[in-house]
Short mmCIF file of C-alpha atoms and ligand atoms in Angstrom, two decimals:
data_model
loop_
_atom_site.label_atom_id
_atom_site.label_comp_id
_atom_site.label_asym_id
_atom_site.label_seq_id
_atom_site.Cartn_x
_atom_site.Cartn_y
_atom_site.Cartn_z
CA UNK R 182 48.41 99.37 31.62
CA UNK R 183 49.71 96.16 30.15
CA UNK R 184 48.69 92.62 31.08
CA UNK R 185 51.75 92.20 33.27
CA UNK R 186 50.87 95.15 35.53
CA UNK R 187 48.31 93.01 37.34
CA UNK R 188 49.28 89.48 36.28
CA UNK R 189 49.38 86.65 38.78
CA UNK R 190 52.50 84.77 37.76
CA UNK R 191 53.05 81.15 38.78
CA UNK R 192 56.64 79.95 39.01
CA UNK R 193 57.09 76.50 37.50
CA UNK R 194 60.25 74.99 38.94
CA UNK R 195 60.41 72.66 35.98
CA UNK R 196 62.54 69.89 37.51
CA UNK R 197 59.91 69.33 40.17
CA UNK R 198 56.63 70.11 38.45
CA UNK R 199 55.61 67.04 36.41
CA UNK R 200 57.73 64.32 34.79
CA UNK R 201 56.34 62.85 31.56
CA UNK R 202 59.43 60.86 30.57
CA UNK R 203 59.74 58.83 33.76
CA UNK R 204 63.36 59.75 34.50
CA UNK R 205 62.49 61.38 37.81
CA UNK R 206 62.98 64.97 36.61
CA UNK R 207 60.11 67.23 35.56
CA UNK R 208 60.02 68.22 31.89
CA UNK R 209 58.28 70.36 29.27
CA UNK R 210 55.89 67.59 28.23
CA UNK R 211 54.93 67.08 31.87
CA UNK R 212 54.17 70.76 32.23
CA UNK R 213 52.22 70.77 28.98
CA UNK R 214 50.02 67.92 30.18
CA UNK R 215 49.28 69.78 33.41
CA UNK R 216 48.36 73.15 31.90
CA UNK R 217 44.64 72.57 32.62
CA UNK R 218 45.49 72.47 36.33
CA UNK R 219 47.03 75.95 36.07
CA UNK R 220 44.09 77.28 34.07
CA UNK R 221 41.74 75.90 36.69
CA UNK R 222 43.82 77.46 39.44
CA UNK R 223 43.31 80.83 37.77
CA UNK R 224 46.80 82.21 37.23
CA UNK R 225 47.59 84.52 34.31
CA UNK R 226 51.16 83.64 33.44
CA UNK R 227 53.89 81.07 34.00
CA UNK R 228 57.56 81.67 34.70
CA UNK R 229 59.36 78.52 33.63
CA UNK R 230 62.81 77.94 35.18
CA UNK R 231 65.76 77.18 32.83
CA UNK R 232 65.42 74.19 30.49
CA UNK R 233 68.52 74.85 28.34
CA UNK R 234 71.35 72.38 27.76
CA UNK R 235 73.29 72.31 31.00
CA UNK R 236 75.56 70.07 33.06
CA UNK R 237 73.10 70.88 35.88
CA UNK R 238 75.77 71.97 38.36
CA UNK R 239 73.21 74.53 39.56
CA UNK R 240 70.20 72.64 38.21
CA UNK R 241 69.96 74.55 34.97
CA UNK R 242 71.20 77.99 36.08
CA UNK R 243 74.51 76.90 34.52
CA UNK R 244 73.61 77.28 30.86
CA UNK R 245 75.77 75.69 28.16
CA UNK R 246 73.55 76.81 25.26
CA UNK R 247 70.94 79.52 25.89
CA UNK R 248 69.08 78.78 22.63
CA UNK R 249 68.50 75.07 23.06
CA UNK R 250 66.60 72.58 25.21
CA UNK R 251 68.34 69.99 27.36
CA UNK R 252 67.22 66.44 26.43
CA UNK R 253 66.34 65.99 30.09
CA UNK R 254 63.51 68.47 29.55
CA UNK R 255 62.53 67.73 25.94
CA UNK R 256 63.39 69.54 22.74
CA UNK R 257 62.60 72.74 20.87
CA UNK R 258 59.52 71.25 19.21
CA UNK R 259 58.29 70.32 22.66
CA UNK R 260 58.87 73.88 23.81
CA UNK R 261 56.93 75.26 20.85
CA UNK R 262 54.08 72.86 21.56
CA UNK R 263 54.00 73.90 25.20
CA UNK R 264 53.95 77.58 24.26
CA UNK R 265 51.18 77.10 21.72
CA UNK R 266 49.06 75.16 24.22
CA UNK R 267 49.66 77.71 26.96
CA UNK R 268 48.56 80.49 24.62
CA UNK R 269 45.50 78.53 23.59
CA UNK R 270 44.63 78.33 27.28
CA UNK R 271 45.15 82.08 27.69
CA UNK R 272 48.34 81.69 29.72
CA UNK R 273 51.38 83.88 29.08
CA UNK R 274 54.83 82.30 29.32
CA UNK R 275 58.01 83.89 30.66
CA UNK R 276 61.30 82.10 30.13
CA UNK R 277 64.20 82.46 32.51
CA UNK R 278 67.42 83.94 31.09
CA UNK R 279 70.77 83.85 32.86
CA UNK R 280 72.98 86.69 31.55
CA UNK R 281 75.38 87.02 34.48
CA UNK R 282 77.19 83.77 33.81
CA UNK R 283 77.34 80.75 31.57
CA UNK R 284 78.14 77.15 32.32
CA UNK R 285 81.81 76.22 32.22
CA UNK R 286 80.64 73.80 29.49
CA UNK R 287 79.52 76.70 27.25
CA UNK R 288 81.67 76.57 24.07
CA UNK R 289 82.94 80.12 24.75
CA UNK R 290 84.33 79.17 28.13
CA UNK R 291 85.67 75.82 26.98
CA UNK R 292 87.66 77.66 24.32
CA UNK R 293 88.69 80.49 26.67
CA UNK R 294 90.01 78.00 29.19
CA UNK R 295 91.84 75.86 26.63
CA UNK R 296 93.61 78.78 24.93
CA UNK R 297 94.80 81.80 26.93
CA UNK R 298 95.13 83.72 23.65
CA UNK R 299 91.60 83.00 22.50
CA UNK R 300 89.60 86.17 21.83
CA UNK R 301 86.74 84.46 23.69
CA UNK R 302 88.66 84.99 26.92
CA UNK R 303 87.54 88.63 26.88
CA UNK R 304 83.98 87.50 27.38
CA UNK R 305 84.79 86.32 30.90
CA UNK R 306 86.68 87.84 33.82
CA UNK R 307 90.11 86.23 33.69
CA UNK R 308 92.61 88.14 35.85
CA UNK R 309 96.09 87.66 37.31
CA UNK R 310 96.24 86.63 40.93
CA UNK R 311 97.76 88.62 43.76
CA UNK R 312 100.91 86.65 44.58
CA UNK R 313 99.84 83.02 44.91
CA UNK R 314 96.26 83.88 45.76
CA UNK R 315 93.20 85.12 43.90
CA UNK R 316 93.00 88.72 42.62
CA UNK R 317 90.93 89.90 45.60
CA UNK R 318 88.79 88.82 48.55
CA UNK R 319 85.46 88.46 46.73
CA UNK R 320 83.41 85.47 47.79
CA UNK R 321 80.93 83.29 45.95
CA UNK R 322 77.26 83.53 46.95
CA UNK R 323 77.43 79.75 47.33
CA UNK R 324 80.40 79.89 49.72
CA UNK R 325 84.18 79.95 49.27
CA UNK R 326 86.22 82.29 47.04
CA UNK R 327 84.65 83.77 43.89
CA UNK R 328 87.82 82.97 41.91
CA UNK R 329 89.14 79.70 40.53
CA UNK R 330 92.53 79.19 38.94
CA UNK R 331 92.73 78.16 35.29
CA UNK R 332 95.42 75.64 34.21
CA UNK R 333 97.52 78.50 32.77
CA UNK R 334 97.64 80.25 36.15
CA UNK R 335 95.09 83.04 35.54
CA UNK R 336 92.00 83.23 37.74
CA UNK R 337 88.40 83.49 36.57
CA UNK R 338 85.50 85.03 38.45
CA UNK R 339 82.36 83.13 39.43
CA UNK R 340 79.90 84.77 41.80
CA UNK R 341 78.12 81.43 42.02
CA UNK R 342 79.52 77.94 41.50
CA UNK R 343 82.94 77.13 40.01
CA UNK R 344 81.02 75.83 36.98
CA UNK R 345 79.29 79.23 36.48
CA UNK R 346 81.95 81.64 35.17
CA UNK R 347 80.76 85.27 35.13
CA UNK R 348 80.53 87.01 31.78
CA UNK R 349 82.33 90.31 31.26
CA UNK R 350 79.60 92.77 30.27
CA UNK R 351 82.14 95.44 29.33
CA UNK R 352 82.78 93.27 26.26
CA UNK R 353 80.61 94.45 23.30
CA UNK R 354 80.28 90.93 21.89
CA UNK R 355 78.51 89.81 25.06
CA UNK R 356 75.84 92.49 24.53
CA UNK R 357 75.33 91.62 20.90
CA UNK R 358 75.14 87.88 21.51
CA UNK R 359 72.63 88.34 24.30
CA UNK R 360 70.34 90.43 22.13
CA UNK R 361 70.41 87.52 19.68
CA UNK R 362 69.47 85.09 22.45
CA UNK R 363 66.49 87.25 23.39
CA UNK R 364 65.44 87.54 19.74
CA UNK R 365 65.56 83.78 19.39
CA UNK R 366 62.92 83.28 22.11
CA UNK R 367 60.91 86.39 21.19
CA UNK R 368 60.62 85.12 17.64
CA UNK R 369 59.28 81.84 18.98
CA UNK R 370 56.55 83.83 20.72
CA UNK R 371 57.46 83.99 24.42
CA UNK R 372 55.68 86.73 26.36
CA UNK R 373 58.71 87.86 28.29
CA UNK R 374 61.75 87.04 30.38
CA UNK R 375 62.59 86.53 34.01
CA UNK R 376 66.17 87.77 34.31
CA UNK R 377 68.39 85.85 36.70
CA UNK R 378 70.49 87.98 39.13
CA UNK R 379 69.61 90.99 37.00
CA UNK R 380 71.52 93.33 39.29
CA UNK R 381 74.84 91.55 38.75
CA UNK R 382 76.52 91.64 35.29
CA UNK R 383 78.95 94.52 36.06
CA UNK R 384 81.69 94.35 38.68
CA UNK R 385 83.87 97.06 40.14
CA UNK R 386 86.59 97.42 37.47
CA UNK R 387 89.48 98.03 39.88
CA UNK R 388 88.63 94.76 41.66
CA UNK R 389 89.06 96.43 45.06
CA UNK R 390 88.67 94.15 48.08
CA UNK R 391 85.22 94.14 49.63
CA UNK R 392 86.39 93.68 53.19
CA UNK R 393 84.14 91.98 55.74
CA UNK R 394 80.57 91.55 54.54
CA UNK R 395 77.73 92.51 56.84
CA UNK R 396 75.57 89.48 56.14
CA UNK R 397 77.95 87.03 54.51
CA UNK R 398 75.74 83.98 54.84
CA UNK R 399 76.13 81.68 51.84
CA UNK R 400 72.97 81.72 49.77
CA UNK R 401 71.68 84.90 51.36
CA UNK R 402 72.13 87.92 49.14
CA UNK R 403 73.23 91.22 50.55
CA UNK R 404 74.14 94.70 49.38
CA UNK R 405 77.56 94.26 47.68
CA UNK R 406 78.28 97.27 45.50
CA UNK R 407 81.69 95.85 44.47
CA UNK R 408 80.18 92.86 42.71
CA UNK R 409 76.67 93.97 41.71
CA UNK R 410 74.11 96.76 41.54
CA UNK R 411 76.41 99.01 39.55
CA UNK R 412 74.78 101.79 37.56
CA UNK R 413 76.25 100.53 34.26
CA UNK R 414 73.85 97.58 34.27
CA UNK R 415 70.82 99.82 33.73
CA UNK R 416 71.89 100.60 30.16
CA UNK R 417 71.69 96.87 29.36
CA UNK R 418 68.02 96.82 30.30
CA UNK R 419 67.38 100.00 28.33
CA UNK R 420 68.68 98.11 25.28
CA UNK R 421 66.63 95.06 26.10
CA UNK R 422 63.51 97.18 26.58
CA UNK R 423 63.97 98.78 23.16
CA UNK R 424 64.07 95.27 21.76
CA UNK R 425 61.01 93.92 23.60
CA UNK R 426 59.02 97.08 22.82
CA UNK R 427 59.71 96.60 19.12
CA UNK R 428 57.69 93.37 19.14
CA UNK R 429 53.97 93.32 18.57
CA UNK R 430 52.55 92.90 21.11
CA UNK R 431 55.40 94.18 23.30
CA UNK R 432 56.94 91.58 25.61
CA UNK R 433 57.78 92.02 29.27
CA UNK R 434 60.89 91.92 31.43
CA UNK R 435 61.03 91.08 35.13
CA UNK R 436 64.35 91.25 36.94
CA UNK R 437 65.51 89.22 39.87
CA UNK R 438 67.11 92.22 41.57
CA UNK R 439 67.87 90.55 44.86
CA UNK R 440 68.51 93.63 46.98
CA UNK R 441 66.61 94.62 50.06
CA UNK R 442 66.75 98.37 49.46
CA UNK R 443 63.60 99.08 47.45
CA UNK R 444 64.89 102.48 46.41
CA UNK R 445 67.79 100.74 44.63
CA UNK R 446 65.55 98.05 43.15
CA UNK R 447 63.19 100.71 41.83
CA UNK R 448 66.04 102.12 39.68
CA UNK R 449 65.77 99.03 37.49
CA UNK R 450 62.12 99.62 36.65
CA UNK R 451 60.42 102.17 34.43
CA UNK R 452 59.01 102.84 30.98
CA UNK R 453 62.49 102.60 29.42
CA UNK R 454 63.87 99.83 31.67
CA UNK R 455 62.38 96.66 33.16
CA UNK R 456 58.61 96.36 33.56
CA UNK R 457 59.02 94.76 36.96
CA UNK R 458 61.61 93.74 39.51
CA UNK R 459 61.02 91.24 42.27
CA UNK R 460 60.23 92.88 45.56
CA UNK R 461 61.69 90.72 48.33
CA UNK R 462 60.62 92.92 51.24
CA UNK R 463 57.39 91.11 52.14
CA UNK R 464 59.21 87.79 52.10
CA UNK R 465 61.54 89.11 54.83
CA UNK R 466 58.72 90.07 57.21
CA UNK R 467 57.78 88.02 60.20
CA UNK R 468 54.10 87.23 60.61
CA UNK R 469 53.55 90.68 62.02
CA UNK R 470 50.97 93.23 60.91
CA UNK R 471 53.23 96.25 61.43
CA UNK R 472 56.12 94.72 59.49
CA UNK R 473 53.82 93.67 56.67
CA UNK R 474 52.19 97.11 56.59
CA UNK R 475 55.59 98.80 56.28
CA UNK R 476 56.71 96.45 53.48
CA UNK R 477 53.46 96.94 51.57
CA UNK R 478 53.46 100.72 51.82
CA UNK R 479 57.19 100.86 51.01
CA UNK R 480 56.70 98.86 47.82
CA UNK R 481 53.58 100.78 46.77
CA UNK R 482 55.53 104.02 47.15
CA UNK R 483 58.67 102.77 45.37
CA UNK R 484 57.25 100.97 42.33
CA UNK R 485 54.74 101.97 39.68
CA UNK R 486 53.89 98.27 39.39
CA UNK R 487 54.99 96.42 42.50
CA UNK R 488 55.53 92.71 42.52
CA UNK R 489 54.71 90.58 45.56
CA UNK R 490 56.97 87.63 46.31
CA UNK R 491 56.53 85.36 49.31
CA UNK R 492 58.31 82.26 48.05
CA UNK R 493 60.40 80.89 45.21
CA UNK R 494 62.84 78.06 44.49
CA UNK R 495 65.62 79.76 46.51
CA UNK R 496 63.69 80.51 49.71
CA UNK R 497 62.44 78.45 52.63
CA UNK R 498 58.76 77.77 51.96
CA UNK R 499 56.60 80.41 53.61
CA UNK R 500 54.34 77.96 55.49
CA UNK R 501 57.50 76.87 57.33
CA UNK R 502 58.79 80.42 57.83
CA UNK R 503 55.47 81.26 59.47
CA UNK R 504 55.84 78.50 62.04
CA UNK R 505 55.00 75.35 60.05
CA UNK R 506 52.15 72.89 60.51
CA UNK R 507 48.51 73.87 60.11
CA UNK R 508 49.15 77.29 61.66
CA UNK R 509 52.03 78.06 59.27
CA UNK R 510 49.86 77.12 56.30
CA UNK R 511 46.95 79.18 57.59
CA UNK R 512 49.16 82.21 58.19
CA UNK R 513 50.72 81.84 54.73
CA UNK R 514 47.29 81.79 53.12
CA UNK R 515 46.29 84.93 55.01
CA UNK R 516 49.35 86.85 53.75
CA UNK R 517 48.79 85.57 50.20
CA UNK R 518 45.21 86.86 50.41
CA UNK R 519 46.54 90.25 51.50
CA UNK R 520 48.94 90.42 48.56
CA UNK R 521 46.35 89.27 46.02
CA UNK R 522 44.16 92.23 46.99
CA UNK R 523 46.86 94.80 46.27
CA UNK R 524 47.70 96.64 43.05
CA UNK R 525 50.56 95.00 41.19
CA UNK R 526 51.69 91.57 40.19
CA UNK R 527 51.84 88.68 42.68
CA UNK R 528 54.26 85.80 42.05
CA UNK R 529 53.25 82.37 43.34
CA UNK R 530 55.62 79.44 43.72
CA UNK R 531 54.50 75.94 42.77
CA UNK R 532 53.31 73.92 45.74
CA UNK R 533 52.34 76.85 47.95
CA UNK R 534 48.79 76.40 46.67
CA UNK R 535 48.86 72.94 48.27
CA UNK R 536 50.23 74.30 51.53
CA UNK R 537 53.53 72.47 51.08
CA UNK R 538 56.09 73.00 53.80
CA UNK R 539 59.88 72.97 53.56
CA UNK R 540 61.12 69.37 53.44
CA UNK R 541 64.10 68.15 55.42
CA UNK R 542 66.16 66.44 52.71
CA UNK R 543 68.60 63.91 54.23
CA UNK R 544 72.27 64.91 53.71
CA UNK R 545 73.01 61.97 51.39
CA UNK R 546 70.20 63.06 49.01
CA UNK R 547 71.00 66.77 48.92
CA UNK R 548 71.60 68.20 45.46
CA UNK R 549 72.06 71.94 45.93
CA UNK R 550 75.66 73.03 45.19
CA UNK R 551 75.44 75.28 48.27
CA UNK R 552 75.67 72.14 50.44
CA UNK R 553 79.06 71.10 49.02
CA UNK R 554 80.49 74.60 48.57
CA UNK R 555 79.69 75.60 52.12
CA UNK R 556 81.70 72.61 53.33
CA UNK R 557 78.43 70.84 54.22
CA UNK R 558 77.46 73.49 56.71
CA UNK R 559 74.51 75.07 54.86
CA UNK R 560 71.80 72.63 53.76
CA UNK R 561 70.81 74.78 50.80
CA UNK R 562 67.58 75.06 48.85
CA UNK R 563 66.53 71.46 48.21
CA UNK R 564 63.82 71.61 50.87
CA UNK R 565 61.69 74.02 48.82
CA UNK R 566 62.34 72.17 45.55
CA UNK R 567 60.89 68.73 46.30
CA UNK R 568 58.50 67.45 43.62
CA UNK R 569 54.82 68.32 43.45
CA UNK R 570 52.48 65.54 44.63
CA UNK R 571 49.72 65.13 42.04
CA UNK R 572 48.02 61.93 43.18
CA UNK R 573 48.01 60.74 46.79
CA UNK R 574 47.74 57.03 46.02
CA UNK R 575 49.85 56.78 42.86
CA UNK R 576 53.46 55.58 42.84
CA UNK R 577 55.71 58.63 42.69
CA UNK R 578 52.61 60.60 43.72
CA UNK R 579 51.76 60.99 40.05
CA UNK R 580 54.84 63.22 39.58
CA UNK R 581 56.97 60.46 38.07
CA UNK R 582 56.89 56.78 37.27
CA UNK R 583 60.61 56.69 38.08
CA UNK R 584 62.71 57.69 41.06
CA UNK R 585 62.24 61.40 41.82
CA UNK R 586 65.44 63.47 41.73
CA UNK R 587 64.63 64.78 45.21
CA UNK R 588 62.50 62.93 47.77
CA UNK R 589 58.97 64.12 48.56
CA UNK R 590 58.38 65.98 51.78
CA UNK R 591 56.51 64.13 54.56
CA UNK R 592 53.41 66.25 53.91
CA UNK R 593 53.13 65.23 50.23
CA UNK R 594 50.71 62.33 50.75
CA UNK R 595 48.19 64.47 52.62
CA UNK R 596 48.36 67.46 50.28
CA UNK R 597 48.31 65.93 46.81
CA UNK R 598 46.41 67.78 44.11
CA UNK R 599 43.82 65.01 43.68
CA UNK R 600 42.79 65.40 47.32
CA UNK R 601 41.83 68.99 46.51
CA UNK R 602 43.24 70.27 49.81
CA UNK R 603 41.43 73.22 51.43
CA UNK R 604 44.35 75.57 50.66
CA UNK R 605 44.04 74.76 46.97
CA UNK R 606 40.33 75.50 47.10
CA UNK R 607 41.10 78.80 48.81
CA UNK R 608 43.65 79.75 46.12
CA UNK R 609 41.11 79.03 43.40
CA UNK R 610 38.52 81.15 45.19
CA UNK R 611 40.98 84.01 45.74
CA UNK R 612 42.15 84.03 42.15
CA UNK R 613 38.60 83.88 40.80
CA UNK R 614 37.49 86.74 43.05
CA UNK R 615 40.55 88.77 42.14
CA UNK R 616 39.73 88.38 38.47
CA UNK R 617 36.11 89.37 39.10
CA UNK R 618 36.81 92.53 41.12
CA UNK R 619 39.97 93.74 39.38
CA UNK R 620 38.34 95.72 36.54
CA UNK R 621 36.76 98.18 38.99
CA UNK R 622 39.84 98.73 41.12
CA UNK R 623 42.38 101.56 41.16
CA UNK R 624 45.91 101.87 42.41
CA UNK R 625 45.36 104.01 45.52
CA UNK R 626 45.58 102.15 48.85
CA UNK R 627 44.69 103.75 52.19
CA UNK R 628 45.12 102.36 55.67
CA UNK R 629 42.08 102.10 57.94
CA UNK R 630 42.09 102.20 61.72
CA UNK R 631 42.62 98.76 63.19
CA UNK R 632 43.84 97.36 66.50
CA UNK R 633 47.53 96.38 66.84
CA UNK R 634 48.17 93.08 65.09
CA UNK R 635 45.55 93.80 62.45
CA UNK R 636 46.11 95.40 59.06
CA UNK R 637 43.11 96.95 57.32
CA UNK R 638 43.48 98.46 53.86
CA UNK R 639 41.08 100.05 51.43
CA UNK R 640 41.84 99.89 47.75
CA UNK R 641 40.49 102.50 45.39
CA UNK R 642 37.37 101.19 43.71
CA UNK R 643 35.92 99.72 46.89
CA UNK R 644 37.85 96.62 47.93
CA UNK R 645 38.67 96.23 51.61
CA UNK R 646 41.16 93.72 52.93
CA UNK R 647 41.68 92.95 56.61
CA UNK R 648 44.47 90.68 57.86
CA UNK R 649 44.34 89.53 61.47
CA UNK R 650 47.70 88.17 62.71
CA UNK R 651 46.49 87.77 66.31
CA UNK R 652 45.78 84.54 68.14
CA UNK R 653 42.11 85.46 68.55
CA UNK R 654 39.27 86.98 66.51
CA UNK R 655 39.55 90.70 65.78
CA UNK R 656 36.85 93.25 65.08
CA UNK R 657 37.36 96.18 62.74
CA UNK R 658 34.97 98.89 61.61
CA UNK R 659 34.93 98.93 57.81
CA UNK R 660 32.68 101.00 55.52
CA UNK R 661 31.88 97.86 53.55
CA UNK R 662 28.61 96.45 52.30
CA UNK R 663 29.38 92.78 51.80
CA UNK R 664 31.83 90.09 52.74
CA UNK R 665 33.46 88.56 49.66
CA UNK R 666 35.61 85.87 51.21
CA UNK R 667 37.56 84.79 54.25
CA UNK R 668 40.61 82.51 54.34
CA UNK R 669 39.25 80.79 57.46
CA UNK R 670 35.80 79.93 58.81
CA UNK R 671 34.16 82.26 61.29
CA UNK R 672 34.15 85.67 59.55
CA UNK R 673 31.08 87.86 59.70
CA UNK R 674 29.95 91.39 58.93
CA UNK R 675 27.26 93.10 61.00
CA UNK R 676 26.48 96.78 61.11
CA UNK R 677 29.79 97.82 59.56
CA UNK R 678 31.78 95.72 62.01
CA UNK R 679 33.74 92.84 60.50
CA UNK R 680 34.90 89.92 62.60
CA UNK R 681 38.10 88.42 61.25
CA UNK R 682 39.15 85.01 62.58
CA UNK R 683 42.64 84.54 64.01
CA UNK R 684 45.43 84.24 61.38
CA UNK R 685 43.03 84.98 58.55
CA UNK R 686 42.27 87.59 55.92
CA UNK R 687 38.90 88.77 54.68
CA UNK R 688 37.98 90.66 51.55
CA UNK R 689 34.99 92.97 51.56
CA UNK R 690 33.21 95.09 48.98
CA UNK R 691 31.92 98.65 49.43
C1 NOJ V 860 69.23 82.98 41.14
C2 NOJ V 860 68.47 81.70 40.90
O1 NOJ V 860 67.14 81.88 41.31
C3 NOJ V 860 69.20 80.63 41.68
O2 NOJ V 860 68.47 79.44 41.74
C4 NOJ V 860 70.56 80.43 41.05
O3 NOJ V 860 71.29 79.50 41.82
C5 NOJ V 860 71.34 81.74 41.00
N1 NOJ V 860 70.54 82.84 40.55
C6 NOJ V 860 72.53 81.63 40.08
O4 NOJ V 860 72.12 81.56 38.74
#
């Protein structure tokens, strides 16, 4: 067991967390000042989204220098200070690395584009077109073709935006340089890495056409064996694991393997590969006990250390997915309480602890490249990235003294941190209870009898969790001795019968 096997990781979407400089964009100093909030919340680790020098075409996932800090976010000294403070507070820090592509402003690509004979060209996927068109029919995840023509007539591949050329991982220099990048951050003391599109990196070498895609919705990933999830990529993570294991203490690796087939995702994880990969199966479930039960048991069977992901900076906020309003928030909290009771590592996304809903960002204020690349047909991910409201009555809601880079959602004023909204109180209680009961718990999970619409699980070591998705109270017989918590008022336990309020979860102890 390592710390990460049961860590609750909080995703800091840095641009929208806290702005100390007053330019409207969150930064490292803002995060540093707010660390006590995260300690109080009770999380174990932070995943901080990219803060490297970047033209911000994809808000930092277009990296021009993977070993620097963009002035928008601070500087390296500021990063070191943040890391030291986080460690003093007992928080681990994961940084976000982006090995599939660089920014088109990265010096390698600038040189490769300027000079067709540059040896740096081999680090990208420049290919001849087919006739006047691109080499094949591959499409960008953000919409449109995955190829753009260079001034000399060759085409380069970009699975994301035009400004995010894909690296060619068959090139040995790319491997070596990336190990150096990891060393740079490991030597500074980071506790691990979140690996962006970890399943990409290698593409089908013959560049065969993909043909029609089953779920070709821009921004929605799908199984695409021509452009990702190729077996060759696993050797990269075996190298990386050798590196992180050589540090004392060993550091951890979590991959964003955005595939829905858990059997495939599980390939990426193991004692010689990644410690964890994001499990996106629960996120896909409707608010339905049977669907949630299947996703939970599927992940427990597939992964030694499952992760639990309901939301992140690419997904519609879960309160909205579950119907929105007070009911959506209540349902979201109940599913979070289910996940926090399970073995493994839950990932929380900033703002969910306030019950934030997806914001409708007006078209003229939209920033996500998906909006432009889809020909203004897909709104994109701005609605889950609006800034965090810290203070209900302060200008800029205490997030910034300037003009925020994205507007606040309409629910910001009523859910600001300083109002201590009930959801926030519930998160604190859940995380505190989790910490208290965890030492006695094992990995085995069994399903108890429960009426349709209700999911009742028993975790080895004597924790019971009952989720009621119905529109009315539910009663379940549970061999439990005491009620630990409920995510809504009205729960009770009498004579081995627990009453669980509608759209709520209870935790009980043997
Ligand atoms: C996944 C990241 O989470 C997303 O925000 C980004 O746009 C793509 N990878 C491309 O780097």
